[in-house]
Coordinates of C-alpha atoms (C1' of nucleotides) in Angstrom, one line a residue:
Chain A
X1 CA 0.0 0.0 0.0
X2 CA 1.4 3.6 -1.0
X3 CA -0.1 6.9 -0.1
X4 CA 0.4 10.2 -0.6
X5 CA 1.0 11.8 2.0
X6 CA 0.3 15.5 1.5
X7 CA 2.7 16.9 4.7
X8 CA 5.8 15.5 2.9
X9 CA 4.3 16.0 -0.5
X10 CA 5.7 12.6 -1.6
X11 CA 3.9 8.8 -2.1
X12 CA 5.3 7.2 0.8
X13 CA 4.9 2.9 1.7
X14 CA 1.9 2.7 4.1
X15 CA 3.6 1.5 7.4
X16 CA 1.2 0.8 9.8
X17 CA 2.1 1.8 13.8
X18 CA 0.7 -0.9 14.8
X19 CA 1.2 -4.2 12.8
X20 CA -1.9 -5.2 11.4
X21 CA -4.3 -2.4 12.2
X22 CA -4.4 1.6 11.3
X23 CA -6.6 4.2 12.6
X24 CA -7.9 6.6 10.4
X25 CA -9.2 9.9 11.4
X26 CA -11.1 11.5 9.1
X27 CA -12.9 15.5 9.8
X28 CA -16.5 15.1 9.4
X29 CA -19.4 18.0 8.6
X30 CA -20.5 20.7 10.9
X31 CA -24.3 19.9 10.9
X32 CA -26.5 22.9 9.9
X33 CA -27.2 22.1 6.2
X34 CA -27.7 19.6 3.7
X35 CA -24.4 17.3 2.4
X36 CA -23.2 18.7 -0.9
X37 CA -21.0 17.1 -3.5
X38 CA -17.8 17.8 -1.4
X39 CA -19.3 16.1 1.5
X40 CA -19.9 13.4 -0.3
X41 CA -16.4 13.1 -2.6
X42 CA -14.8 13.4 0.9
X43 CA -16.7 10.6 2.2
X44 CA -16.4 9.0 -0.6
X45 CA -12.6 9.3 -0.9
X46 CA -12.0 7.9 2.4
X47 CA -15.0 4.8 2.0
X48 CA -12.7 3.7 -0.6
X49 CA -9.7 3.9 1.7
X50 CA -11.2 1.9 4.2
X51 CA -12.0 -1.2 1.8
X52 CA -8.7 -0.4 0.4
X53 CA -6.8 -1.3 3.3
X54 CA -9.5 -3.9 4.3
X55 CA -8.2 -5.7 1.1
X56 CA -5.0 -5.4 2.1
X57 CA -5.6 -7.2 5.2
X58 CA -5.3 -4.5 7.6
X59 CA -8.0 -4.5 10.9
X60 CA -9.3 -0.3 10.6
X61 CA -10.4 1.7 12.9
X62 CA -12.2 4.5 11.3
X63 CA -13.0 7.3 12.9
X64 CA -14.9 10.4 11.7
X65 CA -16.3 13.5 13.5
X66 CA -19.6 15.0 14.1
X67 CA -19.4 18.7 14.3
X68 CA -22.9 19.8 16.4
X69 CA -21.0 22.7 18.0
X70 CA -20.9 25.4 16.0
X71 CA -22.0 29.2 15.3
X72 CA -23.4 28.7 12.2
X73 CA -25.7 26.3 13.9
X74 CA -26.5 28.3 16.9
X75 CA -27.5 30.9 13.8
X76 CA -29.7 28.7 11.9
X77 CA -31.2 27.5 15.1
X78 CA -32.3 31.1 15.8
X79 CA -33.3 31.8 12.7
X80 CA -35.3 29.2 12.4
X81 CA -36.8 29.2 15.7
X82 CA -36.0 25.4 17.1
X83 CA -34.0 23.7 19.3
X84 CA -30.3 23.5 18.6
X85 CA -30.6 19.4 18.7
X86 CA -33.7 19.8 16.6
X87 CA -31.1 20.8 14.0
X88 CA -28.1 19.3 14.6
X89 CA -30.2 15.8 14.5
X90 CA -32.1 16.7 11.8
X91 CA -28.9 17.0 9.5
X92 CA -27.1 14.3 10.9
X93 CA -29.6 12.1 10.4
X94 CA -30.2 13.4 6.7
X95 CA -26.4 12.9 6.2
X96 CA -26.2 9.7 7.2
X97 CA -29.5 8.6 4.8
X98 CA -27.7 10.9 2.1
X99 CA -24.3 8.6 2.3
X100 CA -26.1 5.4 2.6
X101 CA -27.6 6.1 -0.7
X102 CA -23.6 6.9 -2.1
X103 CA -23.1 3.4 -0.5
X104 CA -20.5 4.7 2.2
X105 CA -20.3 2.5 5.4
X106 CA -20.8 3.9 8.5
X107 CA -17.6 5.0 10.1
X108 CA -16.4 2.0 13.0
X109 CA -16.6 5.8 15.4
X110 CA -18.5 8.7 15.1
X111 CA -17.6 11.5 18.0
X112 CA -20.1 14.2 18.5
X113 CA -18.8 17.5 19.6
X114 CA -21.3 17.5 22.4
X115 CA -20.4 14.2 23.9
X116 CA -16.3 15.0 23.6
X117 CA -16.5 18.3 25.8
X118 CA -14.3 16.3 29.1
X119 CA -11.7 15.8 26.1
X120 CA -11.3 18.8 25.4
X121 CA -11.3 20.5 28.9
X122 CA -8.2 18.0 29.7
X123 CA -7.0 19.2 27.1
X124 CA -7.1 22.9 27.1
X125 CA -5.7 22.2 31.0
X126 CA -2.8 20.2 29.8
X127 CA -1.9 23.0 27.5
X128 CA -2.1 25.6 30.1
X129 CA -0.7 23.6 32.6
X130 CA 2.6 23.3 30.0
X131 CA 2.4 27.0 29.0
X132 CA 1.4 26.4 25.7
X133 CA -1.9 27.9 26.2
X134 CA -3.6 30.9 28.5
X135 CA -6.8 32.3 29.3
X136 CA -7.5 36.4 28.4
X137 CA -9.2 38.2 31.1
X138 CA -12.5 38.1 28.5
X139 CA -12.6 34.5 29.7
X140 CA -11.5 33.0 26.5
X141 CA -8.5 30.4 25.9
X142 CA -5.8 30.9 23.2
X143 CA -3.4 28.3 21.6
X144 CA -0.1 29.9 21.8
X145 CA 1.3 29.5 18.6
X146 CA 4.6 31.3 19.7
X147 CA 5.3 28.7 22.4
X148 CA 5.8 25.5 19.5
X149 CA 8.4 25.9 17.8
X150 CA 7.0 23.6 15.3
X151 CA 4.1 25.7 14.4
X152 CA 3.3 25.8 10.8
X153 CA 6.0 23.1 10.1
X154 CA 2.2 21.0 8.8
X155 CA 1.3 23.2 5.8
X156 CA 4.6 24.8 5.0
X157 CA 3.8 28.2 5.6
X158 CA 6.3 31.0 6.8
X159 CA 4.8 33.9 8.9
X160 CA 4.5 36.7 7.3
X161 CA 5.0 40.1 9.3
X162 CA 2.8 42.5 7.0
X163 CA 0.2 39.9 7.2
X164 CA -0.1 39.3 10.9
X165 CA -0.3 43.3 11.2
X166 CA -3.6 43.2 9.2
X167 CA -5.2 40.7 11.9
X168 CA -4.2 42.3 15.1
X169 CA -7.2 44.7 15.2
X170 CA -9.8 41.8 15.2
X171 CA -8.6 40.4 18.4
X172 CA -6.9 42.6 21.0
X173 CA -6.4 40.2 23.6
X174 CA -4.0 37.7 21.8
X175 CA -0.7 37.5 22.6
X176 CA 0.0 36.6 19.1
X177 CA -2.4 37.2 16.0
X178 CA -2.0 33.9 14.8
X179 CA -2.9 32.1 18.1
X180 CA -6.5 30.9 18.3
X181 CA -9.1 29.8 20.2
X182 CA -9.8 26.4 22.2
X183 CA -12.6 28.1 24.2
X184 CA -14.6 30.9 23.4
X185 CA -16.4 32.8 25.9
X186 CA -19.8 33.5 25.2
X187 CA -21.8 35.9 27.7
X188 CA -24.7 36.7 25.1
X189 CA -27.2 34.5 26.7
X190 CA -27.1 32.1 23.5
X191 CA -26.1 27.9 24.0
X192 CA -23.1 27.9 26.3
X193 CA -21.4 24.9 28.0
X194 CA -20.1 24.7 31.5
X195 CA -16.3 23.8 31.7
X196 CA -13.4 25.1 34.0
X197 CA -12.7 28.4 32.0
X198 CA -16.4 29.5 32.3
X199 CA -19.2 29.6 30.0
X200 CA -18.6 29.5 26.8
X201 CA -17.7 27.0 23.4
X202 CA -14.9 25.2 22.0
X203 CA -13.5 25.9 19.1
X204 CA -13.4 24.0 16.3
X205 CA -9.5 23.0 16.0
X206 CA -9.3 21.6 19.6
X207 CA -12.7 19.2 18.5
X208 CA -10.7 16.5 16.3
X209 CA -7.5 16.9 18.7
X210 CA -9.5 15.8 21.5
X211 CA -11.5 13.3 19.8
X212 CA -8.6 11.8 18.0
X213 CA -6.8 11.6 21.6
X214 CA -10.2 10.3 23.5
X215 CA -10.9 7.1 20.7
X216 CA -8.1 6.7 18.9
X217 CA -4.6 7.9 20.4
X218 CA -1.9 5.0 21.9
X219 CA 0.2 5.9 24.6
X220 CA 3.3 3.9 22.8
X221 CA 2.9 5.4 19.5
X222 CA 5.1 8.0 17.8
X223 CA 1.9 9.5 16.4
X224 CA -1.6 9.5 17.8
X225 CA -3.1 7.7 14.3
X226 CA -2.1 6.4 11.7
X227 CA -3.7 8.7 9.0
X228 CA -5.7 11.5 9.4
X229 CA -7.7 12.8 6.2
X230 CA -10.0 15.7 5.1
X231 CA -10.5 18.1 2.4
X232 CA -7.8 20.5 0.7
X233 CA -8.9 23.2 2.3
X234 CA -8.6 22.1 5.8
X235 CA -5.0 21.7 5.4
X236 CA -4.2 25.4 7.2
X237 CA -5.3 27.0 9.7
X238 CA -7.7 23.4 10.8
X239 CA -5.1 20.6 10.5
X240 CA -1.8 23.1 11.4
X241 CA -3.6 24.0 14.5
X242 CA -5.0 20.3 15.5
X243 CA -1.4 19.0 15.1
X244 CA -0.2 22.1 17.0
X245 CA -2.2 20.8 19.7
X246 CA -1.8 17.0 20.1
X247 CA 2.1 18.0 20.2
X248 CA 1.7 20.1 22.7
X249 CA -0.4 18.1 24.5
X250 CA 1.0 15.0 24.5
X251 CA 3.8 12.7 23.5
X252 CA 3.2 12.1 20.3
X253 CA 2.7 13.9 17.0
X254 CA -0.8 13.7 15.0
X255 CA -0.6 11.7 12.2
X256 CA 2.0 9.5 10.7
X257 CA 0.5 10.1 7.5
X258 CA -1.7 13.4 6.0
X259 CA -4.2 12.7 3.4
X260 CA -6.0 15.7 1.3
X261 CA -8.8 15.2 -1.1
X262 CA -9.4 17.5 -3.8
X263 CA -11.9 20.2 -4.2
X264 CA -15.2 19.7 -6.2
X265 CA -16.4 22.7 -8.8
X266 CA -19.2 23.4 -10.2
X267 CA -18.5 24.0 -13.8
X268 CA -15.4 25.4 -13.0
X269 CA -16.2 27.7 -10.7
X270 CA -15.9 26.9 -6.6
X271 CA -19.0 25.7 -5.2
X272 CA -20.1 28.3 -2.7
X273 CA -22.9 29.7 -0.7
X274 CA -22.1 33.3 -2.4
X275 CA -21.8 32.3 -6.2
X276 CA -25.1 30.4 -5.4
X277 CA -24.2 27.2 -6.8
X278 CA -24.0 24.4 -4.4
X279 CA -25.0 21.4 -5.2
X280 CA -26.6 19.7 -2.6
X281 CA -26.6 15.7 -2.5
X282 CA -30.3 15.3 -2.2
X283 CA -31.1 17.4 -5.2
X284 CA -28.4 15.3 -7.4
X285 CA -30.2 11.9 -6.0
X286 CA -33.7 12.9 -7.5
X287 CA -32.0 12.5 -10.7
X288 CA -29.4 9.7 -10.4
X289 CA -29.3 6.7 -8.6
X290 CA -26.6 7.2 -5.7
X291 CA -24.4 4.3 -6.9
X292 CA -24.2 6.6 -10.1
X293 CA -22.9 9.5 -8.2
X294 CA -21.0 7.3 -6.2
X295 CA -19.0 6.2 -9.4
X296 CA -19.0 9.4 -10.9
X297 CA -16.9 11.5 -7.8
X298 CA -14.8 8.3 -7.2
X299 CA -13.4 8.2 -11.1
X300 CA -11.2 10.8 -10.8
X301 CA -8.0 10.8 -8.5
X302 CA -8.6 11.6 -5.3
X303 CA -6.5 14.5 -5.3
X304 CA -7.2 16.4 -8.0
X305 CA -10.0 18.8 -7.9
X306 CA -13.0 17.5 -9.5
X307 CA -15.2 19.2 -12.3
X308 CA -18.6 18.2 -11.9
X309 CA -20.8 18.1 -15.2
X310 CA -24.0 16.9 -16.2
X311 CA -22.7 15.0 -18.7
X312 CA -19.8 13.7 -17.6
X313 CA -22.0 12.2 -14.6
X314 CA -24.0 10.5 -17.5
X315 CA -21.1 9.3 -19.1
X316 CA -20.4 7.7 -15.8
X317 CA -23.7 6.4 -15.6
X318 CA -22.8 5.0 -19.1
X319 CA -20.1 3.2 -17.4
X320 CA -21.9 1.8 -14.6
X321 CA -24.5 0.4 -16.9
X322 CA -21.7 -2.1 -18.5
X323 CA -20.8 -3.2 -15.0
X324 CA -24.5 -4.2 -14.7
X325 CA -25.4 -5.4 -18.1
X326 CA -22.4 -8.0 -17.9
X327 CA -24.4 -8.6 -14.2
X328 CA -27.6 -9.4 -16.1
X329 CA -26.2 -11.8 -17.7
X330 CA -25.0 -13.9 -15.2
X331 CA -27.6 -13.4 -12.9
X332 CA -28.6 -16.2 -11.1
X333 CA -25.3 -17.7 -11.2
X334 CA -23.8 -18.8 -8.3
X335 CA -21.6 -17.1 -6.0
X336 CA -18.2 -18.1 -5.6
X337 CA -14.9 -16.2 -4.8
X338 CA -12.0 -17.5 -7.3
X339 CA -8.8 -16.7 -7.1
X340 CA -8.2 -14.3 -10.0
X341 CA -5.2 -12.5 -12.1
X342 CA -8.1 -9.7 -12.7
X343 CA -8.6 -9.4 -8.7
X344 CA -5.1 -8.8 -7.8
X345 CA -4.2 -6.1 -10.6
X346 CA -7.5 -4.4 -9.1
X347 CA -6.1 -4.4 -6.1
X348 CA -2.8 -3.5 -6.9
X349 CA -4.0 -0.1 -8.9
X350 CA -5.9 0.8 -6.3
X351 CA -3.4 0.3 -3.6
X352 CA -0.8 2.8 -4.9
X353 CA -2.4 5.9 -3.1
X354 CA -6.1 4.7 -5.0
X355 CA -5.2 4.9 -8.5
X356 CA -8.8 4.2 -9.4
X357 CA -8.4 5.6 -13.4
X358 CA -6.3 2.3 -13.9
X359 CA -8.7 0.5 -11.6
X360 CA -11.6 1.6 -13.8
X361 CA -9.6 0.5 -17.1
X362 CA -9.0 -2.8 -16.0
X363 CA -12.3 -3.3 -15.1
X364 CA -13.6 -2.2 -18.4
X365 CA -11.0 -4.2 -19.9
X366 CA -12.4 -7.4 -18.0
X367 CA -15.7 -6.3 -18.8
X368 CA -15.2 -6.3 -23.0
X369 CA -13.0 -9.5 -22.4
X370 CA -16.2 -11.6 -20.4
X371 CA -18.5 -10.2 -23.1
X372 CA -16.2 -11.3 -25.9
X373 CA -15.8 -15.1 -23.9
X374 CA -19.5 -14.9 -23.9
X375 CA -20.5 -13.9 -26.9
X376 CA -19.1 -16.6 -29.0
X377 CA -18.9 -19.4 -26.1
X378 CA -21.5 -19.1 -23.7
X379 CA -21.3 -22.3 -21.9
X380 CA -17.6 -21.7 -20.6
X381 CA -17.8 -22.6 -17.2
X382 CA -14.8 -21.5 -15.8
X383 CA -15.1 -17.8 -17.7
X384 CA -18.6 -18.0 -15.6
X385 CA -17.1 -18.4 -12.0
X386 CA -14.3 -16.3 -12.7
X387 CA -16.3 -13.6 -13.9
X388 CA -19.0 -13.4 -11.5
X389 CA -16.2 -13.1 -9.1
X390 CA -14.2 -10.1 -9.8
X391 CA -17.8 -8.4 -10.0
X392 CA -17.9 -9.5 -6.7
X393 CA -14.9 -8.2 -5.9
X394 CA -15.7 -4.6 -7.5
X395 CA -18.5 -4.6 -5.4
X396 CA -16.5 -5.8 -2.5
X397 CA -13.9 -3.0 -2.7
X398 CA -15.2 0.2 -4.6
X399 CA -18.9 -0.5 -4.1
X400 CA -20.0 -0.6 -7.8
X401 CA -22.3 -2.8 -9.0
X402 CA -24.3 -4.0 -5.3
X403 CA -27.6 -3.5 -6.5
X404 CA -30.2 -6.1 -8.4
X405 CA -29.3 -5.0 -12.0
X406 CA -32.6 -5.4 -13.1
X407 CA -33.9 -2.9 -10.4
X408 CA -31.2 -0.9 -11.4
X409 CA -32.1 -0.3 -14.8
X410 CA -35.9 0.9 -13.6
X411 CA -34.4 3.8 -11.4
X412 CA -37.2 6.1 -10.5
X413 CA -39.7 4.3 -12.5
X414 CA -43.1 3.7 -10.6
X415 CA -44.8 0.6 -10.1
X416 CA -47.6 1.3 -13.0
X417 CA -45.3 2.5 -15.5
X418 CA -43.4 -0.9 -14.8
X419 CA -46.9 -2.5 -15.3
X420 CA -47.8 -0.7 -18.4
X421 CA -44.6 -1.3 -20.1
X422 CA -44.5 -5.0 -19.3
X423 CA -48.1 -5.1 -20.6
X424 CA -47.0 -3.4 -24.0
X425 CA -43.5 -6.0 -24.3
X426 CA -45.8 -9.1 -24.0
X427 CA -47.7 -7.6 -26.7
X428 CA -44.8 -7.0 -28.6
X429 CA -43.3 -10.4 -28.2
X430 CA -46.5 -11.8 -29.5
X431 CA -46.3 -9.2 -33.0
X432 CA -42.8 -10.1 -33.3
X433 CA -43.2 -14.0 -33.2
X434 CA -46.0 -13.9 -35.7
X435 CA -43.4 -11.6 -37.7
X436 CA -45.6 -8.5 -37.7
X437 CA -42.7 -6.0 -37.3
X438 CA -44.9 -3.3 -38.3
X439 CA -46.6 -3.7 -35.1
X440 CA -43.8 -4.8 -33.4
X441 CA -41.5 -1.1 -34.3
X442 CA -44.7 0.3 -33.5
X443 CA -45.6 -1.3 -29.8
X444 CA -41.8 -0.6 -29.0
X445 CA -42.1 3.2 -30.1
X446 CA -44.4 3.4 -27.8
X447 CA -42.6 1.7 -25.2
X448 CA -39.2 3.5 -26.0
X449 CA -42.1 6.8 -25.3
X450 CA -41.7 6.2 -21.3
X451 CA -38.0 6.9 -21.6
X452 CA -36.6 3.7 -21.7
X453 CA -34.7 1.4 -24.2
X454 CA -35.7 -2.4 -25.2
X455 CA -33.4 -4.9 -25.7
X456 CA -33.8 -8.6 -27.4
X457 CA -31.3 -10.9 -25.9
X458 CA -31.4 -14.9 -26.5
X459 CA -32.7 -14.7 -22.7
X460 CA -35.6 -12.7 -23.6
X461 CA -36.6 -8.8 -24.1
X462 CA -35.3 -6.4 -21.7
X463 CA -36.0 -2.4 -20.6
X464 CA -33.9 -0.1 -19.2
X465 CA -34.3 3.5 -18.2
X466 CA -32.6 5.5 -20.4
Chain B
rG1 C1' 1.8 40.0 -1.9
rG2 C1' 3.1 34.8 0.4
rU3 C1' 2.8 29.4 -0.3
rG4 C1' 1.6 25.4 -3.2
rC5 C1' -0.6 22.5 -7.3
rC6 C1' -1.6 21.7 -12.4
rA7 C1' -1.1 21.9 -18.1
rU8 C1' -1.6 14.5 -22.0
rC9 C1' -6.5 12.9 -28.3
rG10 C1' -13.0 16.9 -29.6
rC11 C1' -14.4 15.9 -24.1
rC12 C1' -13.2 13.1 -19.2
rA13 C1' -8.7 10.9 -17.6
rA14 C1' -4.1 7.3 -16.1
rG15 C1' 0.9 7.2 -16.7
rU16 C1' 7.5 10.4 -12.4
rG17 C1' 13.3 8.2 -17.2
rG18 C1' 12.8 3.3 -21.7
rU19 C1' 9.6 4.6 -26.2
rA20 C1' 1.5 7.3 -24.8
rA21 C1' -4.0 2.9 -20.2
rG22 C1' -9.2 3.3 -20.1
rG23 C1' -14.0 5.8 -20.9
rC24 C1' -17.4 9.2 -23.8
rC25 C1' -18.1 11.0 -28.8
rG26 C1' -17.0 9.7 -34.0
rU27 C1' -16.1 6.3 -38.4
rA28 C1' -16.2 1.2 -40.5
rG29 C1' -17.7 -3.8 -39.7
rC30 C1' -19.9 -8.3 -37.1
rC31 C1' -24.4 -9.7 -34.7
rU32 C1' -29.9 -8.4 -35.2
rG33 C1' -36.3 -8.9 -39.1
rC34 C1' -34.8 -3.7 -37.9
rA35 C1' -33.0 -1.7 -33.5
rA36 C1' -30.8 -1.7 -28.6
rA37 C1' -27.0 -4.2 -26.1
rG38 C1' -22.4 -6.7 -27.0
rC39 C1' -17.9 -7.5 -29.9
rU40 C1' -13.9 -6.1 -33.6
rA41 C1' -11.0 -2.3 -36.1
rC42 C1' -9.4 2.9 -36.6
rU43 C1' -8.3 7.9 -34.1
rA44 C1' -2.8 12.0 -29.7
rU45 C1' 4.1 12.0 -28.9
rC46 C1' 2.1 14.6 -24.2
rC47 C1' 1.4 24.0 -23.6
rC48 C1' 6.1 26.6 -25.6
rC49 C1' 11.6 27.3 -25.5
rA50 C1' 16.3 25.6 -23.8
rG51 C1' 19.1 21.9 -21.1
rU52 C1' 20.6 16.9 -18.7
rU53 C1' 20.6 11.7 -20.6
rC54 C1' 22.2 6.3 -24.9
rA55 C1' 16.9 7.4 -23.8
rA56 C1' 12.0 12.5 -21.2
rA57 C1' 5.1 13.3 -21.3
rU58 C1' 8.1 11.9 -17.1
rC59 C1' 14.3 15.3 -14.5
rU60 C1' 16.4 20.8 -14.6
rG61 C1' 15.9 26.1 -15.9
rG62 C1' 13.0 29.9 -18.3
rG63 C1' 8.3 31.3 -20.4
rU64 C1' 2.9 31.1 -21.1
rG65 C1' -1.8 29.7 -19.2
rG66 C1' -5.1 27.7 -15.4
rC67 C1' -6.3 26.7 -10.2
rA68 C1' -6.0 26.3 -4.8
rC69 C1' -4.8 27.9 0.2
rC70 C1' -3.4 32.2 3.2
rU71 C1' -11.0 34.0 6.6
rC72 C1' -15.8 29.6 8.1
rC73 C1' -15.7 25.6 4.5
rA74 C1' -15.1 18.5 2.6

RNA sequence: GGUGCCAUCGCCAAGUGGUAAGGCCGUAGCCUGCAAAGCUACUAUCCCCAGUUCAAAUCUGGGUGGCACCUCCA
């Protein structure tokens, strides 16, 4: 297994600390809106990990973060006039449906803010016992940057004097502009939390340092995981001032290995609140079936930033369909899990740092070959097992193809319009065996009508949403 | 302004020194009553310039053009 890992800027082997097992960290939303498609190509990205090293043998513990302490939810909560749980459940719950339906697992731990608040006060104490962290008279707690010398080491950033001088006025009471805050004191009346430094919130950085410490961290270990991921953009200040913390906290140093996904556009332009052009997951899964997104966000390096188009997420629909057709025509077959040439140069590709484009070429290339076998010798036997075994392995490891493939084909269709077509094929079949094609081209035009395709295969006549 | 990333066929996209994967689209053909699906064949020398090397898309230097982060953000 190789990864990039995106502190060293360089694919590095995967050594484990622990033989046999890794823990993987991985930052998860802040819970006062709908998942868009960077939620999800994060989630995504890191899903595929998981199997990845799965394959590979290794025991993971994955753990990703619930953020339900946060302004923006205190905001919405307000604005909206409910409970801050009513929200903060709400959205995690719609999350959680919204990544089923991308078929990501369930993460082996989920920390909530709210239920992590003792990790963080020991922690905020350890770092003020050290002197790497003090209280302001305003009753707020600061990081001091100053005080680790290995500050900014994370994202390769130098400081920069004119730039510090811009930031001074927002907050008077830092030593240091660049130090930030572990706990905010809040005296408006809004949601506070009790802790040793007074009423107030935690902020965000000292969240995943806690939480990593709390579930994952080992005493023996040079680093606290084994991998810690998230998006591009959380590289500086959120990931420079988590590892700041752990350091100075503890014995050991975050992560052993840093892993950034890339951004997702929205026809080249940055999906944001202010250009007005998020795209939010639920909206995309009223048109596609999730496995289709699913395959769409995964078949592009993780890295790079992703472009999403309309109709490059049909041409990955395209793609998924072959997976499935070559499913329909072994359905039915037995299950079985051969040993296969196919399986291990899957795995291979996708264990040097996920190289799913090569992943996705050899499938396709297994995919024309098993058509091919099939085509002109459809009793081979051993093609068969073979076959419907690396589709079980695709399935196994990036998730394509888990679906009954003919229920896949009727996405979104409703029960009558099934009824109605079936109805109109029978009556087709019946034209076409008494060699009335007129009628035949005819019934199917007004089949093809309900948006769907027909197809006459030795096993019979088949539809499929278009 | 600082830091970093990227530039491969019409489109999407692998490939970090040994002579360009895969997909979409397109063309021709096989199959089919006709289609659809499937299969076969064909389609790029890698932004520009200079250099290193027996050998470079891959390394170095210089251009040009994109993009990201530096503020909450997956």
């Amino acid at each position: 297994m190789f990864i990039y890992d995106s502190v060293q800027k360089e694919k590095r082997k995967f050594i484990p600390l622990r033989e046999g097992k890794v823990s993987l960290y991985v930052c998860g939303p802040t819970v006062y809106d709908d998942a868009h498609l960077g939620h999800a190509k994060s989630a995504l990205v890191f899903d595929l990990l998981t199997r990845v090293l799965k394959a590979n043998g290794l025991d993971v513990t994955y753990a990703r973060n619930i953020t339900d302490i946060d302004d923006k939810i205190i905001k919405k909560a307000i604005a909206q006039n409910k409970d801050i749980k009513e929200i903060t459940d709400y959205y995690t719950d719609s999350f959680h449906k919204e990544m089923s339906a991308i078929g990501v697992s369930r993460p082996d731990i989920e920390p909530k803010a709210t239920e992590s608040l003792n990790a963080m006060f020991e922690m905020i104490q350890k770092l003020i016992d050290s002197g790497h962290a003090y209280a302001t008279k305003d009753g707020d707690v600061y990081f001091d940057t100053a005080s680790d010398s290995a500050y900014l080491t994370l994202s390769s950033r130098v400081q920069d004097d004119e730039d510090r001088q811009e930031r001074v006025a927002s907050s008077s009471m830092k030593k240091n502009p660049a130090d930030f805050a572990m706990w905010k004191s809040v005296k408006d009346g809004s949601l506070t939390y009790e802790s040793p430094f007074g009423l107030g919130r935690p902020g965000w950085h000292l969240e995943c340092s806690a939480m990593i410490e709390k579930h994952l961290a080992q005493a023996d270990t040079a680093f606290a995981v084994d991998i810690h991921g998230g998006g591009a953009d959380l590289l500086f200040p959120h990931h420079e001032n988590e590892a700041a913390q752990t350091r100075c906290s503890s014995k050991h140093e975050l992560a052993s290995y840093w892993m950034h996904n890339g951004f997702v556009n929205i026809n080249g332009e940055k999906m944001s609140k202010s250009l007005g052009n998020s795209f939010f997951l639920k909206d995309a899964l009223k048109e596609y079936d999730g496995e289709v997104l699913r395959f769409y966000l995964l078949s592009t390096h993780y890295r790079s930033n992703f472009n999403f188009k309309s109709e490059d997420l049909s041409i990955a629909k395209k793609r998924l369909d072959k997976i499935y057709r070559l499913k329909k025509r072994l359905f039915g077959l037995a299950q079985n899990s051969e040993a296969t040439e196919f399986k291990t140069k899957l795995l291979e590709a996708l264990s040097d740092d996920m190289n799913v484009s090569s992943a996705l070429a050899l499938i396709e290339e297994m995919l024309s070959s098993a058509n091919e076998i099939l085509d002109t010798a459809g009793k081979h036997k051993l093609l068969k097992r073979e076959t419907i075994s690396n589709l079980a392995y695709i399935e196994e490891i990036l998730g394509f193809g888990v679906k009954n493939p003919f229920e896949y084909f009727q996405f979104g269709m409703d029960q009558d319009t099934k009824d109605t077509i079936a109805t109109l094929m029978e009556k087709r079949s019946e034209a076409k065996r008494e060699k009335n094609f007129e009628e035949s081209d005819r019934l199917r035009d007004e089949i093809l009508a309900f948006g769907v395709t027909l197809m006459d295969t030795p096993a019979g006549t088949f539809w499929e949403k278009v």
